[in-house]
Coordinates of C-alpha atoms in Angstrom, one line a residue:
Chain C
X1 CA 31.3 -23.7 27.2
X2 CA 31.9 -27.2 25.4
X3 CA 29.1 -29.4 23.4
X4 CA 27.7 -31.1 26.5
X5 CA 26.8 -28.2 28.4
X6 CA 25.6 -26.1 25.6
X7 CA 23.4 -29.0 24.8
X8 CA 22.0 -29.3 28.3
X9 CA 21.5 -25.6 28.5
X10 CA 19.4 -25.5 25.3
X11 CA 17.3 -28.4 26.6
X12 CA 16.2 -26.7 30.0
X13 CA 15.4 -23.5 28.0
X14 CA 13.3 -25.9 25.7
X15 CA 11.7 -26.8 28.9
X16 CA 10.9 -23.8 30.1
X17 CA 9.2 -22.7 26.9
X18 CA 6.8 -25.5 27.0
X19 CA 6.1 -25.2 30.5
X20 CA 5.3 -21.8 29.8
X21 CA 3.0 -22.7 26.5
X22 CA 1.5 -25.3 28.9
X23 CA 0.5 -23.2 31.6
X24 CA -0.9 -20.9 29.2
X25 CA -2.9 -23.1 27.3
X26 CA -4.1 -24.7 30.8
X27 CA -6.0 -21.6 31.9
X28 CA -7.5 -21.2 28.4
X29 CA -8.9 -24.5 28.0
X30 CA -10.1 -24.5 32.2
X31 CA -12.3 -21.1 31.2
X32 CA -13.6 -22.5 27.8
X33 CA -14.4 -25.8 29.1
X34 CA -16.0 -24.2 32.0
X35 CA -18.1 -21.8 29.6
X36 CA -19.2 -25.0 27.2
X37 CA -20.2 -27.0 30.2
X38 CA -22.3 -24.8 32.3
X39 CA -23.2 -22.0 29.4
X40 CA -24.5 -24.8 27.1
X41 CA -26.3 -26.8 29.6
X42 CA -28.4 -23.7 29.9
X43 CA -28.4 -22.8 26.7
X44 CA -32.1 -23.0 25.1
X45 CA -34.3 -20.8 22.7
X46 CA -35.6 -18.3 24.3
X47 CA -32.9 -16.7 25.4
X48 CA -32.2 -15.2 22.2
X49 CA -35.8 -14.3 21.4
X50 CA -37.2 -12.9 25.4
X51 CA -36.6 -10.0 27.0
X52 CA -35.3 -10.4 30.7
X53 CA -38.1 -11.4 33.7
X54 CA -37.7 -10.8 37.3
X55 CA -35.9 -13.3 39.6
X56 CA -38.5 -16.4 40.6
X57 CA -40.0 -16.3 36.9
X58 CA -39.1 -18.8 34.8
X59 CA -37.9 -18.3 31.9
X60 CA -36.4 -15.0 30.4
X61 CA -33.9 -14.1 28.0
X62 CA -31.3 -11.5 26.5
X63 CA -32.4 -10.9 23.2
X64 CA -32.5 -7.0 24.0
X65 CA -29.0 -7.4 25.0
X66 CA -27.9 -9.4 21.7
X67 CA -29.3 -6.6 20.0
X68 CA -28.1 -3.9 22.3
X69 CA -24.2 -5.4 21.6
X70 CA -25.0 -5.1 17.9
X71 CA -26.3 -1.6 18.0
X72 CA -23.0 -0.2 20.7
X73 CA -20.4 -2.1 18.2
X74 CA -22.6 -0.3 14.9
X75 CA -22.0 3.1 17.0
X76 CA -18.6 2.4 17.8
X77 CA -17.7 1.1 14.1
X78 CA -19.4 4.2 12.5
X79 CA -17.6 6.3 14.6
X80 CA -14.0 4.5 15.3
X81 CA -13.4 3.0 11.7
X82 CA -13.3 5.8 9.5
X83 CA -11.1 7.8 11.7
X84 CA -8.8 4.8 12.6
X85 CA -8.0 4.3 9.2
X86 CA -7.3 8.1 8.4
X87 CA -5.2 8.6 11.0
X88 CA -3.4 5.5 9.9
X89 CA -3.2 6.7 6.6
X90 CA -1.9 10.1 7.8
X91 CA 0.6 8.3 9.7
X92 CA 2.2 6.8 6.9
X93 CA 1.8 8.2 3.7
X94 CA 2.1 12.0 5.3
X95 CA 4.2 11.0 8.6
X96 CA 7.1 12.7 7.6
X97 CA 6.6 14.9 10.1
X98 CA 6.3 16.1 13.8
X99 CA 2.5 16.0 13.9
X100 CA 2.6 12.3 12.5
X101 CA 5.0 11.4 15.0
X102 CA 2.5 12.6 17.8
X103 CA 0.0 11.0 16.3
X104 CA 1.4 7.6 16.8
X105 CA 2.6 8.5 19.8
X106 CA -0.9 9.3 21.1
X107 CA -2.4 6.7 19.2
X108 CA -0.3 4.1 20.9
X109 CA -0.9 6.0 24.8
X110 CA -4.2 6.0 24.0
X111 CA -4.5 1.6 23.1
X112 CA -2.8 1.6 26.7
X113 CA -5.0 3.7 28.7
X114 CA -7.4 1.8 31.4
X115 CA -10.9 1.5 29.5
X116 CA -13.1 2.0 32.6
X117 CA -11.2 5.9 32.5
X118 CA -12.0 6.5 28.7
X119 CA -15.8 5.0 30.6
X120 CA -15.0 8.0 32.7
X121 CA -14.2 10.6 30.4
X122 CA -17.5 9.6 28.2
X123 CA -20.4 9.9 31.3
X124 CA -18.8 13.6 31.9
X125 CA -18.3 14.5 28.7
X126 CA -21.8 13.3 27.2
X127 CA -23.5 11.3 30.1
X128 CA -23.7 14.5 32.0
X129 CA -24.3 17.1 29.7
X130 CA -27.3 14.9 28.2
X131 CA -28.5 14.2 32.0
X132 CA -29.0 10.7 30.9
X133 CA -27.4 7.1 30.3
X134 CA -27.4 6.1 26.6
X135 CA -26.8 4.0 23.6
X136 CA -24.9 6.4 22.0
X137 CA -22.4 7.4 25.2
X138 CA -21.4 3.7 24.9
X139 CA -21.1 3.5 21.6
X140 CA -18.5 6.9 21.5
X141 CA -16.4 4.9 24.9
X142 CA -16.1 2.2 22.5
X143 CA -15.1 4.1 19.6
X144 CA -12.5 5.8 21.7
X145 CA -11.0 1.9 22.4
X146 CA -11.5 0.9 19.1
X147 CA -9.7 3.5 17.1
X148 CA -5.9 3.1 18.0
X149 CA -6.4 -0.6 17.3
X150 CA -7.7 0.1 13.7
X151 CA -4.7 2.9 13.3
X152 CA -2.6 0.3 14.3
X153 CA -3.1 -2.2 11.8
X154 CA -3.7 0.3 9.5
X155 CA -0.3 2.0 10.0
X156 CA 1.0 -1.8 9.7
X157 CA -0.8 -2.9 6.8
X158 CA -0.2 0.1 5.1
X159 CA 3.9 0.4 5.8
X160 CA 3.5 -3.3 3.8
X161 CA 2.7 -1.9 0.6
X162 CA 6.1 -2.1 -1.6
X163 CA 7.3 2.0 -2.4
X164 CA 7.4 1.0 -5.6
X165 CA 3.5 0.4 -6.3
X166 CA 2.9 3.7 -5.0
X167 CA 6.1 5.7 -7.3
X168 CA 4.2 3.5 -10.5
X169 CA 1.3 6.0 -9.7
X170 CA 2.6 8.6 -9.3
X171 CA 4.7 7.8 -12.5
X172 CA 1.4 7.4 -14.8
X173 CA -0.1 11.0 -14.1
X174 CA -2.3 10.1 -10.2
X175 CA -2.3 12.3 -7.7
X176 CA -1.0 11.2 -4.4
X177 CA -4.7 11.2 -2.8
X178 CA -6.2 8.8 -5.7
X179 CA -2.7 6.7 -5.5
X180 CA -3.9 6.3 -2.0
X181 CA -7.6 5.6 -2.5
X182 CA -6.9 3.1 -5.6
X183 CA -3.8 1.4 -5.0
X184 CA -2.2 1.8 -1.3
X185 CA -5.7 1.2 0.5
X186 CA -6.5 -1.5 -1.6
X187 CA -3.2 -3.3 -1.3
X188 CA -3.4 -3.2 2.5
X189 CA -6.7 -4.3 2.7
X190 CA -6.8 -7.2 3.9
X191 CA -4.5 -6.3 7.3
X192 CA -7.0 -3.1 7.4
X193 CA -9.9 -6.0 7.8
X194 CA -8.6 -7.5 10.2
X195 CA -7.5 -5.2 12.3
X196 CA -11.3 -4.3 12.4
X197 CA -13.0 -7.6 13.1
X198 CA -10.2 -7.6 16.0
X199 CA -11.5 -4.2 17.2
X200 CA -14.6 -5.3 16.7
X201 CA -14.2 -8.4 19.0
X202 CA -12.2 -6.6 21.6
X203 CA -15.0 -3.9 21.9
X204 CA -17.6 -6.9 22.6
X205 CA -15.9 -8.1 25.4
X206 CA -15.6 -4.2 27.1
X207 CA -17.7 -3.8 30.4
X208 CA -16.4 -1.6 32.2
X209 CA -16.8 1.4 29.7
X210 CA -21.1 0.6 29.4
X211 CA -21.7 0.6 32.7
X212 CA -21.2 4.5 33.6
X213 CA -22.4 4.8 29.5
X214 CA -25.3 3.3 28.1
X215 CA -26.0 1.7 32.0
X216 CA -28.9 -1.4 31.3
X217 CA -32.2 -1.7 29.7
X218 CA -34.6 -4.6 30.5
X219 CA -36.7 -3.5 27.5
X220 CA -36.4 -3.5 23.8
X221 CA -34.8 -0.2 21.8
X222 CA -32.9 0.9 19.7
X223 CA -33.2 4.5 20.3
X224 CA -29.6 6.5 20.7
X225 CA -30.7 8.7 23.7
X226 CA -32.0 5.9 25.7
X227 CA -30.2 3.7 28.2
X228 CA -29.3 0.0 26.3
X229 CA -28.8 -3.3 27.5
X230 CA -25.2 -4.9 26.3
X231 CA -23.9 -8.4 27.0
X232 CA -21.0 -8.1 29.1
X233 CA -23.5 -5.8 31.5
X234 CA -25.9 -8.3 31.9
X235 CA -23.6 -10.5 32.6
X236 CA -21.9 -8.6 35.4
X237 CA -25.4 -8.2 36.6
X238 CA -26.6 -11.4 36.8
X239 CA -23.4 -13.5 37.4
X240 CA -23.4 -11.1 40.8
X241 CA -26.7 -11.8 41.8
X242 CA -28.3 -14.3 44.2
X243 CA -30.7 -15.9 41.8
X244 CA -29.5 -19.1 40.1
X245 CA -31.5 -18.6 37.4
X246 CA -30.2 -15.3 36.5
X247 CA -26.7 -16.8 37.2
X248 CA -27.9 -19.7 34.6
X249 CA -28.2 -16.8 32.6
X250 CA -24.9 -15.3 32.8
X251 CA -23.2 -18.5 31.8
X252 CA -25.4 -19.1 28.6
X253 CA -24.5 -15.3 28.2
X254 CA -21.1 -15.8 28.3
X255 CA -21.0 -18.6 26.4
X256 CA -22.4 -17.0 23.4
X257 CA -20.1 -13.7 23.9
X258 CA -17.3 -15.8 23.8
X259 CA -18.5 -17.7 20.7
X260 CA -19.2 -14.4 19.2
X261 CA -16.0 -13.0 19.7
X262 CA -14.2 -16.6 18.3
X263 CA -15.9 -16.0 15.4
X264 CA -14.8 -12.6 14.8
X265 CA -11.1 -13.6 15.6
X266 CA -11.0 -16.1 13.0
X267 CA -12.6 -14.4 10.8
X268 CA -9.7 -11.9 11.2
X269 CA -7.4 -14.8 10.9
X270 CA -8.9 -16.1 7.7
X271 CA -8.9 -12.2 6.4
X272 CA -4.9 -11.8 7.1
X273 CA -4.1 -15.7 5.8
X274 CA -5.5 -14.3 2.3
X275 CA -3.6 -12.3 -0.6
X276 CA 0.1 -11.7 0.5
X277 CA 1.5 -11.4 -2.5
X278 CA 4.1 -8.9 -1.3
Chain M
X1 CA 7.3 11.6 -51.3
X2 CA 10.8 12.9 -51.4
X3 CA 9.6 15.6 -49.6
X4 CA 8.3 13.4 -46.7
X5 CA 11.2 12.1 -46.1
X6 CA 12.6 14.6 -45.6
X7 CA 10.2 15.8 -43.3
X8 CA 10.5 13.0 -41.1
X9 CA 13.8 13.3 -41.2
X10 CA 13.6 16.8 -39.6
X11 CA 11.1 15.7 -37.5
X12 CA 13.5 12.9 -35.6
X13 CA 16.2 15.9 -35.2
X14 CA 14.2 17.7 -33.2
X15 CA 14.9 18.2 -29.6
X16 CA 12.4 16.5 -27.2
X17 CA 13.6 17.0 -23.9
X18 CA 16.8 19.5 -22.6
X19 CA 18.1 19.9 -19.4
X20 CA 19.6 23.2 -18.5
X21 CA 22.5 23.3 -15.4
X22 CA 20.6 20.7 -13.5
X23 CA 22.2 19.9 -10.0
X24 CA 20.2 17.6 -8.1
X25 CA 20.9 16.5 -3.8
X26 CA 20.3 14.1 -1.5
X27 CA 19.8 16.2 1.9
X28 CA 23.9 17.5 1.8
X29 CA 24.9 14.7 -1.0
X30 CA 25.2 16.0 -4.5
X31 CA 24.2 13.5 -6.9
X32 CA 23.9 15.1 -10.0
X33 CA 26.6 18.5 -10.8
X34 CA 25.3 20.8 -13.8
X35 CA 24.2 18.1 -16.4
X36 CA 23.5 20.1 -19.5
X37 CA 22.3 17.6 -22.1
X38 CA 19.6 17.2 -25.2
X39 CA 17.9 14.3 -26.1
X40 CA 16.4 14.4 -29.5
X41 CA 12.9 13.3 -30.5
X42 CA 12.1 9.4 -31.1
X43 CA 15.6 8.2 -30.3
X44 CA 16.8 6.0 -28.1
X45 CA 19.2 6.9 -26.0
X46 CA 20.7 5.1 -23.0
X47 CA 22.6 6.2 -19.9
X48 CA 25.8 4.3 -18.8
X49 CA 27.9 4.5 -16.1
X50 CA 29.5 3.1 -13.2
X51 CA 27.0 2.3 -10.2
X52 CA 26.3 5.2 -8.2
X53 CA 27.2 7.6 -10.6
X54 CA 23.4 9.0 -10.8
X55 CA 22.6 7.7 -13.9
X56 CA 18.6 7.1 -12.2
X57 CA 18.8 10.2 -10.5
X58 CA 19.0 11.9 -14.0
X59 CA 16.3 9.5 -15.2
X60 CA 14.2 10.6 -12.2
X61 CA 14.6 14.4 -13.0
X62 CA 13.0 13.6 -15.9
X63 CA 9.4 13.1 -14.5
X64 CA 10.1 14.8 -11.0
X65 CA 10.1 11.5 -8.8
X66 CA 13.3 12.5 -7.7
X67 CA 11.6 14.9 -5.6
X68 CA 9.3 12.7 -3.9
X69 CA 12.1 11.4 -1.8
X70 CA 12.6 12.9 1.7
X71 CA 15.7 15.0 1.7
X72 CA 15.9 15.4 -1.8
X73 CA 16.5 18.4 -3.7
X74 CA 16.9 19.8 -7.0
X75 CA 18.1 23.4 -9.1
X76 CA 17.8 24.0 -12.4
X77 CA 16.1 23.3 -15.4
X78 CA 14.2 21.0 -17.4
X79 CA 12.4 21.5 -20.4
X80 CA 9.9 19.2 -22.2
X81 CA 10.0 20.7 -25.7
X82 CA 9.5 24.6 -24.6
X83 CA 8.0 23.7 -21.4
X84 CA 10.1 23.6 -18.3
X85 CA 8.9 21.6 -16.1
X86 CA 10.4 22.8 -13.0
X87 CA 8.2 25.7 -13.5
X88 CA 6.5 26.9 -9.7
X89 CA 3.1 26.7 -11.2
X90 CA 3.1 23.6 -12.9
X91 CA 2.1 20.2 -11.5
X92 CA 4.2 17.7 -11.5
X93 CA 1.6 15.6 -12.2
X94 CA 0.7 16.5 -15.6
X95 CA 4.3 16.3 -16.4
X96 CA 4.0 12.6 -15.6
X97 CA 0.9 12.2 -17.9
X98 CA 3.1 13.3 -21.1
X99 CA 6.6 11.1 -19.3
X100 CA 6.1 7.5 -18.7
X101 CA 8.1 5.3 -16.5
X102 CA 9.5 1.4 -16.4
X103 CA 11.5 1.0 -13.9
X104 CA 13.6 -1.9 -12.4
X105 CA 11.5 -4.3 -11.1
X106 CA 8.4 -5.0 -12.1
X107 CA 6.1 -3.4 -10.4
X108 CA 2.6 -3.9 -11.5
X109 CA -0.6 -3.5 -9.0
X110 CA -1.9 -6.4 -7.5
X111 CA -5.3 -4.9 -6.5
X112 CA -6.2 -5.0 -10.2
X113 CA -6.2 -7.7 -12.8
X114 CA -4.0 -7.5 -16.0
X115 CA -6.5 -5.6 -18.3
X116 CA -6.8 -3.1 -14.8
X117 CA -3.6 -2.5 -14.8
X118 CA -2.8 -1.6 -18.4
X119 CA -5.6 1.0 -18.1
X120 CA -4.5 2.1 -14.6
X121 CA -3.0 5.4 -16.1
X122 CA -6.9 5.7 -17.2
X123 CA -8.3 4.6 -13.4
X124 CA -5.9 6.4 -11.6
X125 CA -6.7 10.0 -13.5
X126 CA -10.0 9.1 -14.3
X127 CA -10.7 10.0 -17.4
X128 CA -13.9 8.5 -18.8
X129 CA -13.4 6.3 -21.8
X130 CA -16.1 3.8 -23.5
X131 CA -15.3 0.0 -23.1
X132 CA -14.5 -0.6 -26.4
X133 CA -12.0 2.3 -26.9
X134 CA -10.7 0.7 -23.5
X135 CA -10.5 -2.9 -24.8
X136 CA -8.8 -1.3 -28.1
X137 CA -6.0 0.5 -25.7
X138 CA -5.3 -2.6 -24.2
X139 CA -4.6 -4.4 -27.3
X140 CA -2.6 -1.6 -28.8
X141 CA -0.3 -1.2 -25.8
X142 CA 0.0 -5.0 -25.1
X143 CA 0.8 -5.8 -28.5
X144 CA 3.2 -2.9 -28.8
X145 CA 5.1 -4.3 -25.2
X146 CA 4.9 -8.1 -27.2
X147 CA 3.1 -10.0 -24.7
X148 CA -0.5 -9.4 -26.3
X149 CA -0.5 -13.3 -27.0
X150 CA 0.8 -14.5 -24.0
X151 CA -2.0 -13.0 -21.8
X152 CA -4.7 -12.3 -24.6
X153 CA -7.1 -14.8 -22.4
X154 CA -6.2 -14.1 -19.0
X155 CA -6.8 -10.8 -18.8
X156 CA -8.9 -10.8 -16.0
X157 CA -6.1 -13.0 -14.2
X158 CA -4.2 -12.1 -11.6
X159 CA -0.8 -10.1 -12.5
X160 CA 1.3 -12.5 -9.9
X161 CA 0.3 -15.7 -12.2
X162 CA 3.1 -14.0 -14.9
X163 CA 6.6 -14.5 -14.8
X164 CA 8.9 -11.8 -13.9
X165 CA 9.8 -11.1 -18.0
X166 CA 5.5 -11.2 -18.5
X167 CA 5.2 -8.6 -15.8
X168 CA 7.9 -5.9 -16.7
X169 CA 6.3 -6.4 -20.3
X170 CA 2.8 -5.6 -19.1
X171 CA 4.3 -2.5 -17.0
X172 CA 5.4 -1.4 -20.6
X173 CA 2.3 -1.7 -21.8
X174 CA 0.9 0.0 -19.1
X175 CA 2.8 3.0 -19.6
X176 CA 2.5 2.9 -23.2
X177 CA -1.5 2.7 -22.6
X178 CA -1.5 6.7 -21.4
X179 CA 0.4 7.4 -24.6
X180 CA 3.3 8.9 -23.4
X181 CA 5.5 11.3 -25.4
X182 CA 9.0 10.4 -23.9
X183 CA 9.4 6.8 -22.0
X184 CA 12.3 6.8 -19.0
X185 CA 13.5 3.3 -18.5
X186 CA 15.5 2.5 -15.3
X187 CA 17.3 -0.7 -15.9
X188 CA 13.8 -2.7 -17.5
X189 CA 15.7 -5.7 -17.9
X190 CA 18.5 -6.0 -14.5
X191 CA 16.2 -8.3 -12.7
X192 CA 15.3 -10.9 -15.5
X193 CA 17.1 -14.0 -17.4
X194 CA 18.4 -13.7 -20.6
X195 CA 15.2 -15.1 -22.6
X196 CA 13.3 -12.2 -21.5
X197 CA 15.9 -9.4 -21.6
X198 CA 15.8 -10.1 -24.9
X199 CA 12.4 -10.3 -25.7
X200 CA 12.0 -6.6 -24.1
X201 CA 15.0 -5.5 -25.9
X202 CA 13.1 -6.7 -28.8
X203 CA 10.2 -4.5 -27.8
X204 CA 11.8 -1.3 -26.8
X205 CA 13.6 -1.2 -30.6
X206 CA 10.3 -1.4 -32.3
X207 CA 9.0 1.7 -29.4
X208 CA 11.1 3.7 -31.1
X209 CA 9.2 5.1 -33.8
X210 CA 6.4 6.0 -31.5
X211 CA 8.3 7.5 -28.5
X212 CA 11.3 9.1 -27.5
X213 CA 13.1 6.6 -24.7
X214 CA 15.6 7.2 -22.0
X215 CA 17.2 3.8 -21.1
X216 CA 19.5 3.2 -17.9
X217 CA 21.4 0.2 -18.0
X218 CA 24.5 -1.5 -16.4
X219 CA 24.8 -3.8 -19.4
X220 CA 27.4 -2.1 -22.2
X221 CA 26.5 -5.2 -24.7
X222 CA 22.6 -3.9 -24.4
X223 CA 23.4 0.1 -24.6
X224 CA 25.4 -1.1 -27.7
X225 CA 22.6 -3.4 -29.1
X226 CA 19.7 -0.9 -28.6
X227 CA 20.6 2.7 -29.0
X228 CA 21.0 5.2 -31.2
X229 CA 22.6 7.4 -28.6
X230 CA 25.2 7.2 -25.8
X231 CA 25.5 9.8 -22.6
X232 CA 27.6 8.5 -20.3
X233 CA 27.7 9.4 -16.6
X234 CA 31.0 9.3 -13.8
X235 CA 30.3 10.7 -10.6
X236 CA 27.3 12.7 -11.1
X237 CA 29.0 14.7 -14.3
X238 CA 28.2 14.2 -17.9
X239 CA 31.2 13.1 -19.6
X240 CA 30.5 12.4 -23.2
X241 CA 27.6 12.1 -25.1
X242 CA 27.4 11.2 -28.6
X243 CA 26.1 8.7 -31.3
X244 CA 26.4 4.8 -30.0
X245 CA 29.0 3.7 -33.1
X246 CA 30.8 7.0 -32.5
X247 CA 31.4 6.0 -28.5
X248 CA 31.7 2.4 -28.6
X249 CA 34.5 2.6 -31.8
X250 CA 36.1 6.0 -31.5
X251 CA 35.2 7.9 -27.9
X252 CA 37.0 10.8 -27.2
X253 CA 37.3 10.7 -23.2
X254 CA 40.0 8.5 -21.7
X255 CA 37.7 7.7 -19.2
X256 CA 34.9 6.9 -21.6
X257 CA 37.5 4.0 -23.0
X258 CA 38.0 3.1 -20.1
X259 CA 34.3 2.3 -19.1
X260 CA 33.7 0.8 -22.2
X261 CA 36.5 -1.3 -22.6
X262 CA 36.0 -2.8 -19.3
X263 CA 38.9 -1.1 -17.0
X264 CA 36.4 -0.1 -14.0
X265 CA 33.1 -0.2 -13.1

């Protein structure tokens, strides 16, 4: 292949890539401008300080289901953060072994499997034997996403930190469990961080998982054993109904989903920009 | 004071550390072959040798990283004074308390600041100390490691705003800090210029009359500047030991000569 045609061939690859970068960034810009045009347009106060009315009512709002988003990701942190970062932990610092091998391995079938199934597994294994929807089903299906995405970036973050660091413990006298605690967890941090705001945001955005979980609340709680309201159900609800105020609604929803879970990434992004020093 | 002299004298013949047919692996590669040597107490004495001949292996023995390695493996003895310490019931870890380690790169912790990490021998086993006998360790060790006046008010900086000669000087000072008995250096100075190197050098001579060292090193010139004694190492054996002047002018190996006068390696 001479000069000429190389050339040519690189330049229709070129092409390609920023067809492909184009296309892409089409589609996200159609569904954000869409969302920022009709979501802020109905945008207004008391939508974040109401409760929901019926359709023909004016008026009406989603604070319960702000709130009821808030409470599912507090479940799902409490639950999915501590045990995402220990099996991340295990992975690396003890995974010189067959059971650390399985744990990845699981860990990494378990980020693929279909979330409305892990939705599934949660209304048998507590929706049923409590005989009732609630906060704190939803908040365990969400757990169950969220944790091979917090071993993941654990198992990353962690792998970072040089050898060395950890023999210069173990060379002044630690133990390998307070090497860990002070100086391996520490030095990953900030990948550990991130990997949780991104957890966090890719919980917000689940559906599927609440609706066989914590179902839909039109009133305020915050108790565990009782059905909740979330975002992304309301907005399944009311998108799909007849009423164009409810549909209203779902946009303004939407929109402030979507700006919620913006903020999160980019918090993540300005979490993983800082300390690199390795 | 005749009589303390003489004393002292006695005292700097005494054997600090004594390895007893030690063989050492990785998985089916033998590294080190029945090293039987003595190091005596407050001398420096550095290990030479072509690369690869398992002159940090040896150096590792000495505070049982070697083990930490997957794969590796390790028979024989070690003692620590009248201690071995590849005794089954002993923790490696308070073996690393009493043995302190440099090693070749600097390799300080950058979740702490520099005052954290000269006291990280304290953080790391923590054992409760007052603030002021804290600040006092940190000037001791810093000032013994010679950087005390470079980073005397930046303590609570950053590690990464020092140079690469600052830092290995601070990881002195942080193993100083715990007061170790013997200090095991693993080639302190390979990855710095020549104005540092000597500035350690510097430091590790006036060590000497606090703590027994163990020096590695590639460089002949600084095993010749430095030590008082010599072992020198060819694939994985011991073949001479003996005092620095006696090695460098009169060694009794061919292959010793050879090393030192340049012929391989």
């Amino acid at each position: 292949m001479n000069y000429r045609i190389r050339k040519i061939y690189s330049e229709i690859m070129l092409g390609l890539c920023v067809f492909s970068f184009i296309l892409g960034v089409f589609f996200l810009f159609w569904i954000l401008g869409d969302l920022f045009i009709k979501g802020l347009s109905s945008l207004n106060l008391s939508l974040f300080i109401e409760l929901p009315k019926p359709p023909g009512i004016p008026g009406g709002g989603v604070a319960n289901a702000i709130v009821g988003t808030l409470l599912l990701s507090i479940i799902a942190g409490i639950i999915g953060i501590p045990i995402g970062i220990l099996a991340g932990v295990y992975i690396v610092e003890y995974g010189n072994n067959r059971l650390a091998w399985w744990t990845r391995f699981i860990s990494e079938v378990l980020s693929g499997i279909p979330t409305i199934i892990i939705g599934v597994f949660v209304y048998i294994l507590i929706v049923i034997s409590m005989k009732r929807f609630s906060a704190l089903a939803g908040g365990v299906a969400l757990s169950i996403i969220m944790i091979p995405i917090i071993t993941k970036a654990t198992e990353e973050s962690l792998k970072m930190v040089p050898n060395s660091v950890r023999e210069a413990s173990y060379a002044l006298g630690a133990p390998k469990w307070r090497t860990i605690i002070k100086v391996v967890l520490p030095s990953g941090s900030s990948g550990i961080v991130t990997g949780i705001m991104s957890a966090f945001a890719r919980i917000m955005g689940e559906t599927a998982p609440l609706l066989f979980t914590s179902l839909n609340s039109s009133f305020w709680s915050l108790r565990l054993d009782q059905p909740i309201a979330s975002l992304t159900v309301t907005i399944y609800n009311y998108a799909t109904s007849p009423y164009k105020e409810w549909q209203n609604i779902a946009w303004a929803s939407s929109f402030i989903l979507a700006m919620i879970v913006l903020l999160l990434n980019i918090l993540a992004k300005y979490y993983a920009r800082r300390k690199t020093h390795f | 004071m005749q009589e303390e002299k003489h004393i002292f004298k006695e005292e700097k013949n005494l054997e600090k550390l004594r390895t007893e047919n030690l063989n050492a692996w990785f998985s089916s590669l033998q590294i080190l072959k029945n090293i039987n040597i003595s190091i005596k107490k407050n001398t420096l004495t550095a290990i030479i040798g072509p690369s690869g001949c398992g002159k940090t292996t040896l150096l590792r023995c000495f505070n049982r990283l070697h083990e930490l390695t997957p794969g590796a493996r390790i028979e024989g003895k070690v003692f620590l004074e009248d201690l071995n310490i590849y005794d089954n019931n002993l923790d490696p870890v308070l073996i690393r308390r009493r043995i302190g380690m440099v090693f070749q790169r600097p390799n300080l912790f950058y979740n702490m600041n520099i005052y954290e990490n000269v006291i990280s021998g304290y953080i790391l086993n923590k054992r409760k100390i007052s603030k002021e006998e804290l600040d006092n360790i940190v000037e001791k060790s810093l000032r013994l490691a010679g950087i005390w006046d470079e980073v005397k008010d930046r303590l609570k900086n950053h590690p990464s705003e020092l140079s690469g000669g600052q830092q290995q000087r601070v990881c002195i000072a942080r193993a100083l800090a715990v007061e170790p008995e013997v200090l095991l250096m693993d080639e302190p100075t390979s990855a710095l210029d020549p104005i540092s190197t000597y500035k350690i050098e510097d430091t590790i001579k006036t060590l000497k009359d606090h703590v027994t060292i163990i020096i590695v090193t590639h460089n002949m010139q600084q095993a010749a500047r430095i030590s008082d004694e010599i072992i020198f190492m060819y694939m994985g054996e011991v073949i001479e030991v003996g005092r620095t002047s006696e090695i460098f002018t009169n060694p009794k190996k061919k292959l010793t000569e050879d090393y030192i006068t340049g012929r391989f390696g």
